[in-house]
Tab-separated table of C-alpha atoms in Angstrom:
chain	number	residue	atom	x	y	z
A	276	MET	CA	0.926	12.438	18.990
A	277	LEU	CA	-1.702	10.006	17.706
A	278	THR	CA	-4.271	10.030	14.910
A	279	VAL	CA	-6.321	7.461	12.975
A	280	ASN	CA	-6.184	5.862	9.540
A	281	PHE	CA	-8.885	3.834	7.813
A	282	TRP	CA	-8.152	0.128	8.059
A	283	VAL	CA	-10.944	-1.825	6.355
A	284	GLU	CA	-14.360	-0.469	5.372
A	285	ASP	CA	-15.565	1.757	8.256
A	286	ILE	CA	-12.994	0.530	10.778
A	287	VAL	CA	-10.168	2.872	11.744
A	288	ALA	CA	-6.874	2.095	13.444
A	289	VAL	CA	-5.164	4.307	15.992
A	290	VAL	CA	-1.744	5.186	14.548
A	291	ARG	CA	1.263	7.333	15.383
A	292	ALA	CA	1.232	10.711	13.640
A	293	LYS	CA	4.297	10.059	11.514
A	294	VAL	CA	4.712	9.030	7.897
A	295	GLY	CA	5.575	5.378	7.557
A	296	ASN	CA	4.128	1.894	7.319
A	297	LEU	CA	0.498	1.257	8.242
A	298	ARG	CA	1.452	-2.243	9.389
A	299	ARG	CA	3.589	-0.548	12.032
A	300	TYR	CA	0.656	1.756	12.764
A	301	GLU	CA	2.098	4.843	11.140
A	302	VAL	CA	0.466	7.101	8.534
A	303	PRO	CA	1.055	6.021	4.911
A	304	CYS	CA	1.316	8.882	2.446
A	305	ALA	CA	1.923	9.185	-1.295
A	306	VAL	CA	1.670	11.555	-4.226
A	307	ASP	CA	0.990	8.836	-6.793
A	308	VAL	CA	-2.626	8.977	-7.976
A	309	ARG	CA	-2.618	5.290	-8.909
A	310	ARG	CA	-1.366	4.179	-5.518
A	311	MET	CA	-3.220	6.789	-3.451
A	312	PRO	CA	-6.779	6.446	-4.810
A	313	PRO	CA	-8.401	9.248	-2.776
A	314	LEU	CA	-5.857	11.582	-4.343
A	315	ARG	CA	-7.088	10.469	-7.768
A	316	ARG	CA	-10.554	11.690	-6.804
A	317	TYR	CA	-9.241	15.105	-5.783
A	318	VAL	CA	-7.334	15.412	-9.058
A	319	ASP	CA	-10.419	14.397	-11.062
A	320	MET	CA	-12.480	16.972	-9.162
A	321	GLY	CA	-9.966	19.645	-10.106
A	322	LEU	CA	-8.987	20.277	-6.490
A	323	ALA	CA	-5.352	19.287	-6.935
A	324	GLU	CA	-2.775	18.304	-9.507
A	325	ILE	CA	0.638	16.695	-9.508
A	326	ARG	CA	3.541	18.508	-11.123
A	327	ASN	CA	6.942	16.831	-11.220
A	328	ASP	CA	5.972	14.481	-8.370
A	329	VAL	CA	4.846	17.414	-6.204
A	330	LEU	CA	1.238	17.795	-5.076
A	331	VAL	CA	-0.188	21.224	-5.905
A	332	VAL	CA	-3.517	22.104	-4.269
A	333	ARG	CA	-5.796	24.465	-6.183
A	334	ARG	CA	-6.819	26.666	-3.315
A	335	ASP	CA	-9.575	28.546	-5.161
A	336	ALA	CA	-11.226	25.298	-6.253
A	337	VAL	CA	-11.034	23.848	-2.748
A	338	THR	CA	-12.479	26.917	-1.033
A	339	ALA	CA	-15.346	26.972	-3.546
A	340	THR	CA	-16.666	23.641	-2.196
A	341	PRO	CA	-18.978	23.699	0.876
A	342	LEU	CA	-16.561	21.733	3.055
A	343	GLY	CA	-13.514	23.549	1.702
A	344	GLY	CA	-15.158	26.883	2.421
A	345	ALA	CA	-16.013	25.799	5.967
A	346	VAL	CA	-12.454	24.615	6.555
A	347	THR	CA	-11.038	27.881	5.199
A	348	LYS	CA	-13.305	29.944	7.457
A	349	THR	CA	-12.362	27.852	10.468
A	350	ILE	CA	-8.631	28.093	9.848
A	351	SER	CA	-8.866	31.864	9.409
A	352	CYS	CA	-10.585	32.112	12.800
A	353	LEU	CA	-8.015	30.073	14.705
A	354	SER	CA	-5.662	31.901	17.025
A	355	THR	CA	-2.158	31.127	18.233
A	356	ARG	CA	-3.756	30.980	21.686
A	357	PRO	CA	-6.201	28.345	22.945
A	358	THR	CA	-9.697	29.334	21.814
A	359	PRO	CA	-13.083	27.858	22.774
A	360	VAL	CA	-14.691	26.182	19.779
A	361	LYS	CA	-17.838	28.198	20.531
A	362	LYS	CA	-15.807	31.373	19.971
A	363	VAL	CA	-14.457	29.967	16.714
A	364	ALA	CA	-18.057	29.252	15.672
A	365	GLU	CA	-19.026	32.875	16.334
A	366	CYS	CA	-16.143	34.004	14.139
A	367	THR	CA	-17.026	31.641	11.275
A	368	GLY	CA	-20.747	32.353	11.403
A	369	MET	CA	-21.408	28.602	11.507
A	370	ASP	CA	-23.180	26.743	14.292
A	371	VAL	CA	-21.120	25.054	16.999
A	372	ALA	CA	-21.807	21.521	15.739
A	373	LYS	CA	-20.542	22.297	12.231
A	374	THR	CA	-17.503	24.138	13.561
A	375	ALA	CA	-16.717	21.226	15.892
A	376	PHE	CA	-17.007	18.888	12.893
A	377	VAL	CA	-14.439	20.930	10.949
A	378	VAL	CA	-12.083	21.270	13.921
A	379	SER	CA	-12.264	17.500	14.507
A	380	LEU	CA	-11.589	16.873	10.823
A	381	LEU	CA	-8.506	19.105	10.938
A	382	ARG	CA	-7.291	17.332	14.082
A	383	VAL	CA	-7.586	13.894	12.477
A	384	LEU	CA	-6.143	14.854	9.087
A	385	PHE	CA	-3.379	17.110	10.405
A	386	PRO	CA	-2.655	15.856	13.919
A	387	ALA	CA	0.512	17.914	14.385
A	388	THR	CA	-1.282	21.126	13.413
A	389	LEU	CA	-3.708	21.527	16.300
A	390	GLU	CA	-5.085	19.819	19.388
A	391	ILE	CA	-8.508	19.755	21.032
A	392	PHE	CA	-8.846	20.050	24.813
A	393	GLY	CA	-11.845	19.800	27.102
A	394	GLY	CA	-10.599	18.574	30.461
A	395	TYR	CA	-8.650	16.034	28.419
A	396	SER	CA	-7.240	16.035	24.894
A	397	ALA	CA	-8.120	14.305	21.634
A	398	ASP	CA	-4.722	12.633	21.894
A	399	SER	CA	-5.668	11.138	25.250
A	400	VAL	CA	-8.895	9.801	23.707
A	401	LEU	CA	-6.808	7.923	21.153
A	402	ALA	CA	-4.239	6.895	23.757
A	403	GLN	CA	-6.887	5.164	25.870
A	404	TYR	CA	-7.461	2.777	22.955
A	405	GLY	CA	-3.745	2.422	22.248
A	406	VAL	CA	-1.696	2.327	19.051
A	407	GLY	CA	-2.960	-0.480	16.830
A	408	ALA	CA	-6.476	-0.515	18.287
A	409	LYS	CA	-9.212	-0.908	15.672
A	410	LEU	CA	-12.708	0.450	16.220
A	411	PRO	CA	-15.714	1.749	14.259
A	412	ALA	CA	-15.008	5.157	12.729
A	413	ARG	CA	-18.395	6.509	13.810
A	414	GLU	CA	-17.807	5.613	17.462
A	415	LEU	CA	-14.490	7.457	17.582
A	416	TRP	CA	-15.760	10.374	15.506
A	417	ASP	CA	-18.699	10.969	17.854
A	418	GLU	CA	-16.373	11.020	20.854
A	419	ILE	CA	-13.956	13.545	19.325
A	420	THR	CA	-16.645	15.879	17.946
A	421	LYS	CA	-18.444	15.938	21.313
A	422	LEU	CA	-15.131	16.870	22.928
A	423	ALA	CA	-14.689	19.643	20.354
A	424	GLU	CA	-18.202	21.067	20.855
A	425	ARG	CA	-17.547	21.838	24.503
A	426	GLY	CA	-13.766	22.225	24.317
A	427	ILE	CA	-11.025	24.522	23.102
A	428	VAL	CA	-8.698	24.281	20.115
A	429	ALA	CA	-5.014	25.162	20.284
A	430	PRO	CA	-2.907	25.325	17.100
A	431	ASN	CA	0.635	24.017	17.203
A	432	PRO	CA	2.862	27.135	16.953
A	433	ALA	CA	5.800	25.087	15.643
A	434	LEU	CA	4.053	24.550	12.322
A	435	ILE	CA	3.066	28.181	11.774
A	436	LYS	CA	6.683	28.969	10.873
A	437	GLY	CA	6.323	27.252	7.510
A	438	GLY	CA	9.025	25.248	5.789
A	439	ARG	CA	10.025	23.310	2.723
A	440	PRO	CA	7.508	20.936	1.103
A	441	THR	CA	8.400	17.281	1.454
A	442	VAL	CA	7.637	14.670	-1.176
A	443	VAL	CA	7.018	11.208	0.266
A	444	ARG	CA	5.798	7.942	-1.152
A	445	SER	CA	3.989	5.251	0.752
A	446	ARG	CA	6.455	2.989	2.518
A	447	ALA	CA	3.580	0.607	3.149
A	448	ALA	CA	2.936	0.291	-0.588
A	449	LYS	CA	6.655	0.066	-1.233
A	450	TYR	CA	7.528	-2.788	1.114
A	451	SER	CA	4.427	-4.847	1.896
A	452	ILE	CA	4.103	-8.374	0.465
A	453	PRO	CA	0.535	-9.820	0.524
A	454	PRO	CA	0.650	-13.326	2.074
A	455	ILE	CA	-1.602	-14.806	-0.638
A	456	LEU	CA	1.218	-14.395	-3.189
A	457	ALA	CA	2.994	-17.303	-1.502
A	458	ALA	CA	0.244	-19.649	-2.766
A	459	ILE	CA	1.822	-19.635	-6.256
A	460	ASP	CA	4.574	-22.004	-7.394
A	461	TYR	CA	7.366	-19.703	-8.621
A	462	ARG	CA	10.046	-22.352	-9.091
A	463	ASP	CA	12.118	-21.531	-12.185
A	464	ALA	CA	9.372	-19.118	-13.311
A	465	VAL	CA	9.516	-15.973	-15.395
A	466	VAL	CA	7.308	-13.472	-13.550
A	467	LEU	CA	5.646	-10.369	-15.017
A	468	ASP	CA	4.514	-7.691	-12.546
A	469	VAL	CA	1.971	-5.524	-14.425
A	470	GLY	CA	1.672	-2.004	-13.013
A	471	SER	CA	4.565	-2.902	-10.758
A	472	GLY	CA	5.322	0.451	-9.195
A	473	PHE	CA	8.460	-0.100	-7.143
A	474	GLY	CA	8.272	-3.776	-8.056
A	475	THR	CA	8.383	-5.064	-4.513
A	476	LYS	CA	5.900	-7.871	-5.167
A	477	GLY	CA	7.600	-9.001	-8.356
A	478	ALA	CA	11.067	-8.874	-6.805
A	479	ALA	CA	9.869	-10.875	-3.794
A	480	THR	CA	9.147	-13.862	-6.038
A	481	ILE	CA	12.896	-14.341	-6.566
A	482	ARG	CA	13.095	-15.450	-2.943
A	483	TRP	CA	10.416	-18.028	-3.760
A	484	GLY	CA	12.371	-19.489	-6.670
A	485	ALA	CA	11.555	-17.294	-9.684
A	486	ARG	CA	14.206	-17.397	-12.407
A	487	HIS	CA	13.563	-13.939	-13.826
A	488	VAL	CA	11.263	-10.976	-13.110
A	489	ILE	CA	9.917	-8.328	-15.478
A	490	LEU	CA	8.612	-5.141	-13.895
A	491	LEU	CA	6.227	-3.240	-16.165
A	492	ASP	CA	4.827	0.180	-15.361
A	493	ILE	CA	3.747	3.212	-17.351
A	494	ASP	CA	5.708	5.485	-14.987
A	495	GLU	CA	9.410	5.533	-15.841
A	496	THR	CA	10.282	7.498	-12.694
A	497	ILE	CA	8.965	4.760	-10.419
A	498	LEU	CA	10.843	2.069	-12.330
A	499	ARG	CA	14.082	4.023	-12.039
A	500	ALA	CA	13.552	4.242	-8.283
A	501	ARG	CA	13.531	0.436	-8.202
A	502	GLY	CA	17.239	0.231	-9.054
A	503	ASN	CA	18.937	-2.601	-10.902
A	504	GLY	CA	19.043	-6.315	-10.271
A	505	LEU	CA	20.705	-9.217	-12.053
A	506	LEU	CA	17.426	-11.131	-12.303
A	507	ILE	CA	15.147	-8.147	-12.922
A	508	ASP	CA	14.197	-6.285	-16.096
A	509	ARG	CA	12.297	-2.987	-16.061
A	510	ILE	CA	9.994	-2.076	-18.946
A	511	VAL	CA	7.947	1.069	-19.513
A	512	GLY	CA	4.689	-0.232	-20.953
A	513	ASP	CA	0.890	-0.177	-20.996
A	514	ALA	CA	-1.258	-2.921	-19.460
A	515	HIS	CA	-3.698	-2.598	-22.372
A	516	MET	CA	-1.004	-3.736	-24.827
A	517	LEU	CA	1.719	-5.757	-23.141
A	518	PRO	CA	5.077	-5.787	-24.990
A	519	ILE	CA	5.458	-9.497	-24.209
A	520	ARG	CA	5.164	-12.431	-26.625
A	521	SER	CA	2.251	-14.843	-26.221
A	522	ARG	CA	2.819	-17.344	-23.388
A	523	GLY	CA	6.065	-15.527	-22.708
A	524	VAL	CA	5.835	-15.573	-18.906
A	525	ASP	CA	4.906	-18.202	-16.347
A	526	VAL	CA	3.266	-15.975	-13.727
A	527	ALA	CA	1.579	-12.576	-14.026
A	528	ILE	CA	0.994	-10.293	-11.046
A	529	PHE	CA	-1.921	-7.910	-11.670
A	530	TRP	CA	-2.245	-6.137	-8.339
A	531	ASN	CA	-4.527	-3.152	-7.616
A	532	VAL	CA	-4.377	-1.991	-11.223
A	533	TYR	CA	-7.704	-3.175	-12.689
A	534	ASN	CA	-9.859	-0.456	-11.082
A	535	PHE	CA	-7.825	2.368	-12.564
A	536	LEU	CA	-7.589	1.279	-16.199
A	537	HIS	CA	-9.692	2.872	-18.933
A	538	ARG	CA	-10.291	-0.489	-20.633
A	539	PRO	CA	-9.654	-3.179	-18.020
A	540	GLU	CA	-11.097	-5.983	-20.160
A	541	GLU	CA	-8.260	-5.432	-22.659
A	542	ALA	CA	-5.672	-5.833	-19.907
A	543	VAL	CA	-7.396	-9.026	-18.733
A	544	ALA	CA	-7.192	-10.426	-22.264
A	545	GLU	CA	-3.534	-9.417	-22.552
A	546	ILE	CA	-2.636	-11.176	-19.314
A	547	LYS	CA	-4.431	-14.303	-20.503
A	548	ARG	CA	-2.385	-14.119	-23.705
A	549	VAL	CA	1.042	-13.850	-22.064
A	550	ALA	CA	0.739	-15.965	-18.874
A	551	LYS	CA	0.858	-19.757	-18.866
A	552	ARG	CA	1.007	-20.900	-15.222
A	553	ALA	CA	-0.736	-18.544	-12.773
A	554	VAL	CA	-2.072	-15.042	-12.144
A	555	ALA	CA	-2.043	-13.106	-8.861
A	556	PHE	CA	-4.992	-10.715	-9.009
A	557	SER	CA	-6.233	-7.961	-6.708
A	558	VAL	CA	-8.715	-5.091	-7.004
A	559	TYR	CA	-8.914	-2.095	-4.690
A	560	ASN	CA	-12.266	-0.369	-4.265
A	561	ALA	CA	-11.288	3.089	-3.085
A	562	LEU	CA	-13.239	6.325	-3.319
A	563	SER	CA	-11.903	6.919	-6.803
A	564	GLY	CA	-11.404	4.490	-9.614
A	565	ARG	CA	-13.882	1.867	-10.799
A	566	TYR	CA	-15.875	-0.006	-8.150
A	567	VAL	CA	-15.711	-3.760	-8.665
A	568	ALA	CA	-18.308	-5.984	-6.992
A	569	TYR	CA	-17.137	-9.260	-5.461
A	570	ARG	CA	-19.031	-11.350	-8.037
A	571	GLN	CA	-17.493	-9.331	-10.866
A	572	PHE	CA	-14.066	-9.876	-9.328
A	573	LEU	CA	-14.572	-13.655	-9.260
A	574	ASP	CA	-15.956	-13.670	-12.809
A	575	THR	CA	-12.919	-11.743	-14.034
A	576	ALA	CA	-10.508	-14.077	-12.261
A	577	SER	CA	-12.311	-17.095	-13.752
A	578	LYS	CA	-11.556	-15.845	-17.267
A	579	TRP	CA	-7.937	-16.853	-16.728
A	580	GLY	CA	-8.507	-20.284	-15.212
A	581	ARG	CA	-9.285	-21.994	-11.898
A	582	VAL	CA	-9.411	-19.760	-8.838
A	583	LYS	CA	-7.145	-21.473	-6.319
A	584	ALA	CA	-7.250	-19.060	-3.373
A	585	VAL	CA	-9.275	-15.967	-2.460
A	586	ARG	CA	-8.887	-13.384	0.274
A	587	ARG	CA	-11.577	-10.766	0.863
A	588	LEU	CA	-10.935	-7.629	2.926
A	589	GLY	CA	-14.505	-6.433	3.337
A	590	ASP	CA	-15.672	-4.644	0.205
A	591	SER	CA	-12.495	-2.591	-0.113
A	592	GLN	CA	-10.116	-5.188	-1.528
A	593	TYR	CA	-10.349	-8.660	-3.051
A	594	GLN	CA	-7.312	-10.869	-3.733
A	595	ALA	CA	-7.026	-14.116	-5.663
A	596	VAL	CA	-4.570	-16.629	-7.054
A	597	VAL	CA	-5.626	-18.216	-10.342
A	598	GLU	CA	-4.139	-21.360	-11.882
A	599	LEU	CA	-4.134	-21.407	-15.686
């Protein structure tokens, strides 16, 4: 079964409906609010919380929102048998267009839960583009909602049985190495990965000649998941006050952390204090967190030194390598 995942800005990619790596066109998933920014928004809105690495949805808060209420009504009106969306609309008391919107949303977000048919299926719509195809979200959305307005919806009975909750973390975030990182000279360098998470980016620099790597994150659980390495140290610490001596590292990696700090300017100053060769810098403009304009990104990078390389992924992410 296929679904879609946002790629860059308003472009979506057709992906397989399985948790995995977005680069392999699978659905990335996580329960880490710092590495799954939309989740941060839901937590801030009081719609969900994370307890012991498990996502807990506050049902009452969700159903109190207009969209949450519409989704709840729609789900309650679904049958284990194929049902025309017009019939579902009669049950919900909403018009057909709004009901079709909600049904389409459920199909895209939870592709294994239900399917839409109308002479052909939503899955066949995605299949005609093919896994890996990238197209405007609006174009695809219009096609699926029009199918839903005149079609039927059939829940997947296999999922009605229930089951154990599964905690997953984004394999894409865990294993991906941004190509721009290779623009830095790591030979015999001590590298500090600030807000490292699993530390994949920091650890990758060993292959490029780094002498030693320090992974720093405020989350001890994530650092423990990294495991041990002869050339790697793991430190629980805060980006606002780095437990590193001045000019104590050659290269600092500051990747997708800036947007989510309370006082990012303090972290910028701390990185300038401890790094002496280069900084790898990235910001991620998601729905939650602080939005950073491209000019602001460049101005921030320039505080460390000369910007050597820049990569811009629309307005959603900016990446840079800075020479000190």
